[in-house]
PDB file of C-alpha atoms in Angstrom:
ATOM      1  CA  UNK A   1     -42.913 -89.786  78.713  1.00 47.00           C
ATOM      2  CA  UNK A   2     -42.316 -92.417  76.301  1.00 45.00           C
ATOM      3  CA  UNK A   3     -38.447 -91.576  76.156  1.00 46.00           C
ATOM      4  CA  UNK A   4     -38.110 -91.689  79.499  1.00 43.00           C
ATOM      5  CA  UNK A   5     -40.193 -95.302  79.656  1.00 40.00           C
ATOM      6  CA  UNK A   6     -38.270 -96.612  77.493  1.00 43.00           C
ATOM      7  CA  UNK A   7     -34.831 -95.555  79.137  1.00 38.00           C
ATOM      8  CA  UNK A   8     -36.052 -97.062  82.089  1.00 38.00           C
ATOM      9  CA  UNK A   9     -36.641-100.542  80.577  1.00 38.00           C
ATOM     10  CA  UNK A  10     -33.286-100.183  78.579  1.00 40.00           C
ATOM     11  CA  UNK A  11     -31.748 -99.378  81.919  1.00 38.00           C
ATOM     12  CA  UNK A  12     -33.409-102.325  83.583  1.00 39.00           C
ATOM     13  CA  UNK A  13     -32.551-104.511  81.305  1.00 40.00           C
ATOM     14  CA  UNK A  14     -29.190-103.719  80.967  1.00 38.00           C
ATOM     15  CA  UNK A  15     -29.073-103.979  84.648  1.00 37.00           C
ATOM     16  CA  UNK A  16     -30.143-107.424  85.063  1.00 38.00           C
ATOM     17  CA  UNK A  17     -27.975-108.640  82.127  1.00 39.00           C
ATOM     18  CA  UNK A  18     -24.549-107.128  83.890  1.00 36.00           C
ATOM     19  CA  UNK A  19     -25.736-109.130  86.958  1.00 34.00           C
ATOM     20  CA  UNK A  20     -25.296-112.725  85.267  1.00 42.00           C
ATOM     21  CA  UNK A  21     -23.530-115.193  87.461  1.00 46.00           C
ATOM     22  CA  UNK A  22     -20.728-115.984  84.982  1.00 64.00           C
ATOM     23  CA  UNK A  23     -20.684-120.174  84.533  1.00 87.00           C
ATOM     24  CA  UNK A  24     -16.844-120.364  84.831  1.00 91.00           C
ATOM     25  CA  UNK A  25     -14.452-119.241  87.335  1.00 90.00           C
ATOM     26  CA  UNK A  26     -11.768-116.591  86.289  1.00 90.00           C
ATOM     27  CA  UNK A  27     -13.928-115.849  83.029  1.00 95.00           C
ATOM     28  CA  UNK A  28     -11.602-113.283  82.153  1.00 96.00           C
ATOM     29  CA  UNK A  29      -8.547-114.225  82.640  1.00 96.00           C
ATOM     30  CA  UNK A  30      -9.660-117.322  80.368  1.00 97.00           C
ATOM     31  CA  UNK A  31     -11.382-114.959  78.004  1.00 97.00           C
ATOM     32  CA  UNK A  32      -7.977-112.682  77.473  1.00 97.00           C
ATOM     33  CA  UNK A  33      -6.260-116.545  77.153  1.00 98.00           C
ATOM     34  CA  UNK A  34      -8.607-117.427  74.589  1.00 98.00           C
ATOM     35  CA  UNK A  35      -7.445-114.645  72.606  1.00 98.00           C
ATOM     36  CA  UNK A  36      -4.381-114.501  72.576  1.00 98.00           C
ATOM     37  CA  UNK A  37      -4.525-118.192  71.845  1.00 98.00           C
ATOM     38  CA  UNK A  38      -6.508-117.075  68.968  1.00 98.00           C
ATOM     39  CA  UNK A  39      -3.479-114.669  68.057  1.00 98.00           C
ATOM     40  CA  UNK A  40      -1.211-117.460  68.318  1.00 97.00           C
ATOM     41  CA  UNK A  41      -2.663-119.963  66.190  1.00 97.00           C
ATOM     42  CA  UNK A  42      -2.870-117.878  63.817  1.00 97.00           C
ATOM     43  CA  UNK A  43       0.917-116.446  63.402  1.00 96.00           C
ATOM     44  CA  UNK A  44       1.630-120.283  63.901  1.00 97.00           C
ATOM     45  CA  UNK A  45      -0.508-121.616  61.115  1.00 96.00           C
ATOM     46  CA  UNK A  46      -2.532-123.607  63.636  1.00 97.00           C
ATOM     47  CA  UNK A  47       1.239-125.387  63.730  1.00 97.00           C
ATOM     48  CA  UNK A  48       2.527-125.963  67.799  1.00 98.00           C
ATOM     49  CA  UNK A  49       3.628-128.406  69.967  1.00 98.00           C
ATOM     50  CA  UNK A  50       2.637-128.588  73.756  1.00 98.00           C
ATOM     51  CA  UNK A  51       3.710-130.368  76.924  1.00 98.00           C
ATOM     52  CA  UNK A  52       1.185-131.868  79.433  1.00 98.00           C
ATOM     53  CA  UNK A  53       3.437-132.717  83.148  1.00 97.00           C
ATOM     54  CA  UNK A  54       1.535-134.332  85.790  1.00 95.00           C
ATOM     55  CA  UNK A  55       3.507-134.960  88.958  1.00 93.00           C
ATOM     56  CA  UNK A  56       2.184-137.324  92.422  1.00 91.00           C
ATOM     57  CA  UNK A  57       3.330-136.673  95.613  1.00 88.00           C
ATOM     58  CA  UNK A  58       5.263-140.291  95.430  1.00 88.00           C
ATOM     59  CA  UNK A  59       7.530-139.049  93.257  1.00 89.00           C
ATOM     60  CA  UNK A  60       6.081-140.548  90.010  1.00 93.00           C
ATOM     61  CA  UNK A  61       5.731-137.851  87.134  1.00 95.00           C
ATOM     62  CA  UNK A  62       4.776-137.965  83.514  1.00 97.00           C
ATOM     63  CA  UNK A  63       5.610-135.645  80.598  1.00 98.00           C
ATOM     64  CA  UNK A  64       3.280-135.843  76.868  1.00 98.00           C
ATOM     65  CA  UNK A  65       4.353-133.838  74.123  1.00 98.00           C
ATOM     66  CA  UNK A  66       1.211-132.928  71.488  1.00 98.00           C
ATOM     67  CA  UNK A  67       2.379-131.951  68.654  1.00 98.00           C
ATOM     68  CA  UNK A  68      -0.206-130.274  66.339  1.00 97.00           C
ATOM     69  CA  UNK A  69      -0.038-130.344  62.429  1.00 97.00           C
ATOM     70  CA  UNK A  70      -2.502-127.750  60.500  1.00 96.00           C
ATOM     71  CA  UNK A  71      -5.030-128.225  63.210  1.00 97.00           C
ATOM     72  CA  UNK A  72      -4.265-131.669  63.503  1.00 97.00           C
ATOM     73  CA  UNK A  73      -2.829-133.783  65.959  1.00 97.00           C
ATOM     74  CA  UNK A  74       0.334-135.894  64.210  1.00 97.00           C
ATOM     75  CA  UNK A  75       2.318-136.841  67.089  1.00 98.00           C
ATOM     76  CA  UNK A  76       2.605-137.734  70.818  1.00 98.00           C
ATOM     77  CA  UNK A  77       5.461-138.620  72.846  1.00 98.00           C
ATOM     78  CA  UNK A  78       5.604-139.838  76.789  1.00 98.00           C
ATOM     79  CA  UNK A  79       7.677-140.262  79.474  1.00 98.00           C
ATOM     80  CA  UNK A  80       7.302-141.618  82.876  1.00 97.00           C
ATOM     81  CA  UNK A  81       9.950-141.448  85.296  1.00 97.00           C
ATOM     82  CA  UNK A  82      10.036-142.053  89.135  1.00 94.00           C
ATOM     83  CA  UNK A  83      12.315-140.788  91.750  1.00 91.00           C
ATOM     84  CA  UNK A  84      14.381-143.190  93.994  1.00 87.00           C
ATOM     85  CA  UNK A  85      15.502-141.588  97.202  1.00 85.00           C
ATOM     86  CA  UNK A  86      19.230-143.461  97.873  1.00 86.00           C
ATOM     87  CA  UNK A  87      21.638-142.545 100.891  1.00 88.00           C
ATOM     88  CA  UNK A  88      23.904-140.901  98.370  1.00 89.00           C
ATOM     89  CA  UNK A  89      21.389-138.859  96.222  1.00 87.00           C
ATOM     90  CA  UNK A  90      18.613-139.175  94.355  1.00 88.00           C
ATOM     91  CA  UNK A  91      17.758-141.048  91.128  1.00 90.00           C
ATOM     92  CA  UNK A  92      15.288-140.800  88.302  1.00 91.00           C
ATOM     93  CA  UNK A  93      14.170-143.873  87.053  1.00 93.00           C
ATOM     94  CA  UNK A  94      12.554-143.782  83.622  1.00 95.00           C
ATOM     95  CA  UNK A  95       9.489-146.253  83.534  1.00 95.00           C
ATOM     96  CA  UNK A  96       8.152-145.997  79.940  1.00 97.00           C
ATOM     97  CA  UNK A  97       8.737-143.772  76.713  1.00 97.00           C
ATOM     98  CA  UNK A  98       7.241-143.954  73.503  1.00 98.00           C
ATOM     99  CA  UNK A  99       6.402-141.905  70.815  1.00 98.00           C
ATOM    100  CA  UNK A 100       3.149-142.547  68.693  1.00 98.00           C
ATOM    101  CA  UNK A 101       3.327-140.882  64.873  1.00 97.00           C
ATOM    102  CA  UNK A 102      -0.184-140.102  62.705  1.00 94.00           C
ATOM    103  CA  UNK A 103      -0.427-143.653  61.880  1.00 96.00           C
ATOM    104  CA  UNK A 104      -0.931-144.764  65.142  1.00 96.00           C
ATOM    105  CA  UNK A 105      -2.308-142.497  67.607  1.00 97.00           C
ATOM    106  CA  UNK A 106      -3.838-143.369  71.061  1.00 96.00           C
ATOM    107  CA  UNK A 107      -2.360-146.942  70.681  1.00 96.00           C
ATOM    108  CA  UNK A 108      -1.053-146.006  73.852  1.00 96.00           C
ATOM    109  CA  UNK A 109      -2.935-146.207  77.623  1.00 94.00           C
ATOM    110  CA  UNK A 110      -1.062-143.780  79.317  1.00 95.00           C
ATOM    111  CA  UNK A 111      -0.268-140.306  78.376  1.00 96.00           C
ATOM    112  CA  UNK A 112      -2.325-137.147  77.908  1.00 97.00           C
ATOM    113  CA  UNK A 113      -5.350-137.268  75.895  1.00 96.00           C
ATOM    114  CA  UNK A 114      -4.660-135.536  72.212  1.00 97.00           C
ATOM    115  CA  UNK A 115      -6.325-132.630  72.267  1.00 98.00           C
ATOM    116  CA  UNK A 116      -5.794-129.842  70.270  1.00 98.00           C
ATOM    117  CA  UNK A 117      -5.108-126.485  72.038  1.00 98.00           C
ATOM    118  CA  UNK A 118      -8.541-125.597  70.260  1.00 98.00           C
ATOM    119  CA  UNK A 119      -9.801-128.722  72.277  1.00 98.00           C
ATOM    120  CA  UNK A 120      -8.367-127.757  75.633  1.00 98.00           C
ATOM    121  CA  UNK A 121      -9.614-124.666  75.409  1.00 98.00           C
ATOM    122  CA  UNK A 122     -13.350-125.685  74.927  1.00 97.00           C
ATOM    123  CA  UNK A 123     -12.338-129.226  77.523  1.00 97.00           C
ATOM    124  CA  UNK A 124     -11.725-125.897  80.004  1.00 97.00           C
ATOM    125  CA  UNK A 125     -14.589-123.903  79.207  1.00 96.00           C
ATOM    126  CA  UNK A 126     -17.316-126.667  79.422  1.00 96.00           C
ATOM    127  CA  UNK A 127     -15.691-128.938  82.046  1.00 96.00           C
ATOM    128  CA  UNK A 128     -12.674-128.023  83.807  1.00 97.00           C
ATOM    129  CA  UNK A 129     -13.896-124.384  84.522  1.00 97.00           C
ATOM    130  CA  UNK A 130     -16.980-125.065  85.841  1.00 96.00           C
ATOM    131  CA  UNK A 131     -18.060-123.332  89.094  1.00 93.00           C
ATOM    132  CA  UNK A 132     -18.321-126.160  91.657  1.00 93.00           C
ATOM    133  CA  UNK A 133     -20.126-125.711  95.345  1.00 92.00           C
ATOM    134  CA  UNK A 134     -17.286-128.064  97.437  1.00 93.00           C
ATOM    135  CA  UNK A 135     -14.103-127.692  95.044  1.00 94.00           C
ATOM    136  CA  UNK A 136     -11.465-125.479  94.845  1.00 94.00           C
ATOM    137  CA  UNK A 137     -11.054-124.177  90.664  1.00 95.00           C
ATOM    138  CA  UNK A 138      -7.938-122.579  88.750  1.00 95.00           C
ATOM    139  CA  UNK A 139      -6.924-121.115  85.875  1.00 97.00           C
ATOM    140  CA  UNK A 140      -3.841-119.916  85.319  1.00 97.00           C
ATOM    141  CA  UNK A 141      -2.070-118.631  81.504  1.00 97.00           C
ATOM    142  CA  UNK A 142       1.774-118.650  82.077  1.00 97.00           C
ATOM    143  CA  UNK A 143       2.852-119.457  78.706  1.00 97.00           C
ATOM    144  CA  UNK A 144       3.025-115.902  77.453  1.00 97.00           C
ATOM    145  CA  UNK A 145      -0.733-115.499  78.214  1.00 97.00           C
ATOM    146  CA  UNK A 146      -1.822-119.044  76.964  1.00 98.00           C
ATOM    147  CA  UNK A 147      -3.684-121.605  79.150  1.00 98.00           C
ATOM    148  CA  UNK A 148      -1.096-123.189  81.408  1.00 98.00           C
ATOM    149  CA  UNK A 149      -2.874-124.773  83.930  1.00 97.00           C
ATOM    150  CA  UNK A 150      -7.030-125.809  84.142  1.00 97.00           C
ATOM    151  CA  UNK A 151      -9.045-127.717  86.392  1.00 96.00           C
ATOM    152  CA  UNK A 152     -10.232-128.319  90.332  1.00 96.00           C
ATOM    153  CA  UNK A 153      -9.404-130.156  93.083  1.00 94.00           C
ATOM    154  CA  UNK A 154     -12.642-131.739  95.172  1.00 94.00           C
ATOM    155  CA  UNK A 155     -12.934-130.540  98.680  1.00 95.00           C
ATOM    156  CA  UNK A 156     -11.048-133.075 101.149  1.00 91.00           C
ATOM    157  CA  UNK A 157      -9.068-134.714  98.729  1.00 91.00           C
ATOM    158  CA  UNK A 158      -5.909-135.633 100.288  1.00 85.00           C
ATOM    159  CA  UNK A 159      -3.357-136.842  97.332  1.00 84.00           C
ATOM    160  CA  UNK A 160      -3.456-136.477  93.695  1.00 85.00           C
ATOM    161  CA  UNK A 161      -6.892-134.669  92.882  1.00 91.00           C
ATOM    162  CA  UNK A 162      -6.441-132.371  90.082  1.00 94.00           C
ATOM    163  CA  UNK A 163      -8.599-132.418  87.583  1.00 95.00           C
ATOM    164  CA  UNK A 164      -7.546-130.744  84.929  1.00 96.00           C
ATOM    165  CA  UNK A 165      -4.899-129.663  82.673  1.00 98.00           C
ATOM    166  CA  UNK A 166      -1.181-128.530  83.437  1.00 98.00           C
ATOM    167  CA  UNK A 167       0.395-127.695  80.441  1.00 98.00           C
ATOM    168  CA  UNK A 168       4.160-126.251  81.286  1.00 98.00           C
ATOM    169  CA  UNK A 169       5.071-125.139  77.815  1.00 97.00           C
ATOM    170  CA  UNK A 170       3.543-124.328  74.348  1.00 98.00           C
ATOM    171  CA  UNK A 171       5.899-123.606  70.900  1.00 97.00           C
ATOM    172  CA  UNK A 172       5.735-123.011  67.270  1.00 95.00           C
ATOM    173  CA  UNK A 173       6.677-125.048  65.403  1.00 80.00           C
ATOM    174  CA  UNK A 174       7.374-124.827  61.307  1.00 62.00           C
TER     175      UNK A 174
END
């Protein structure tokens, strides 16, 4: 009688514990990310570069390049360009570029904020990753299984509402 008692609470229990509401969306797709991140960082030595893209609908669009050091961050670079619609084509117009080094990083307003992937990865977890009651969330890993894009977009948000993370690529580097 015991045995069976205690099945039944073991049972229970078990029950109610596979029933958790997870606190993310897409839990495991980010969970088999987060691995193979962990994979990654370690046959890079913790050694990568990544590129942040954020595009408006007006044609203005932004590139940052982290670049990641032994865990570190030791450089970021940024472009912003815009598009100029002429009768015989289009044309990009770059609007700033820079390129910040170890000794002066963040001096810089615009550009993506220089995380490491170690950061983004928690940023998506405890923020971007949330469930929300009135937005629409995402995660996506299209870098060869690592994060590629994170974040929500507010219900009845008409232009620009992502917030988030887009990350288009992700490299070694030695």
């Amino acid at each position: 009688m015991k045995r069976n008692l205690y099945l039944l609470l073991v049972l229970t229990f078990s029950l109610f514990g596979s029933c958790k509401k997870d606190d993310i969306v897409d839990q495991n797709a980010f969970e088999r990310s987060y691995r193979t991140w962990l994979a990654f960082k370690q046959e890079s030595n913790n050694t990568y570069s990544y590129k942040v893209t954020f595009g408006s609908w007006t044609g203005y669009s932004t590139n940052t390049v982290i670049s990641v050091k032994n865990g570190k961050v030791v450089e970021r670079s940024f472009i912003a360009q815009t598009v100029n619609y002429k009768p015989t084509g289009m044309e990009i117009i770059e609007r700033e570029k820079w390129t910040e080094d170890a000794t002066n990083l963040n001096t810089h307003e615009n550009g993506a904020a220089t995380l490491t992937l170690d950061e983004v990865y928690a940023k998506a977890k405890s923020t971007w990753l949330l469930k929300r009651k009135n937005a629409k969330t995402t995660f996506e890993a299209n870098n060869n299984g690592l994060i590629s894009s994170a974040g929500f977009i507010e219900d009845g948000c008409q232009d620009d509402c992502f917030n988030g993370i887009r990350i288009v690529s992700i490299q070694k580097d030695f």
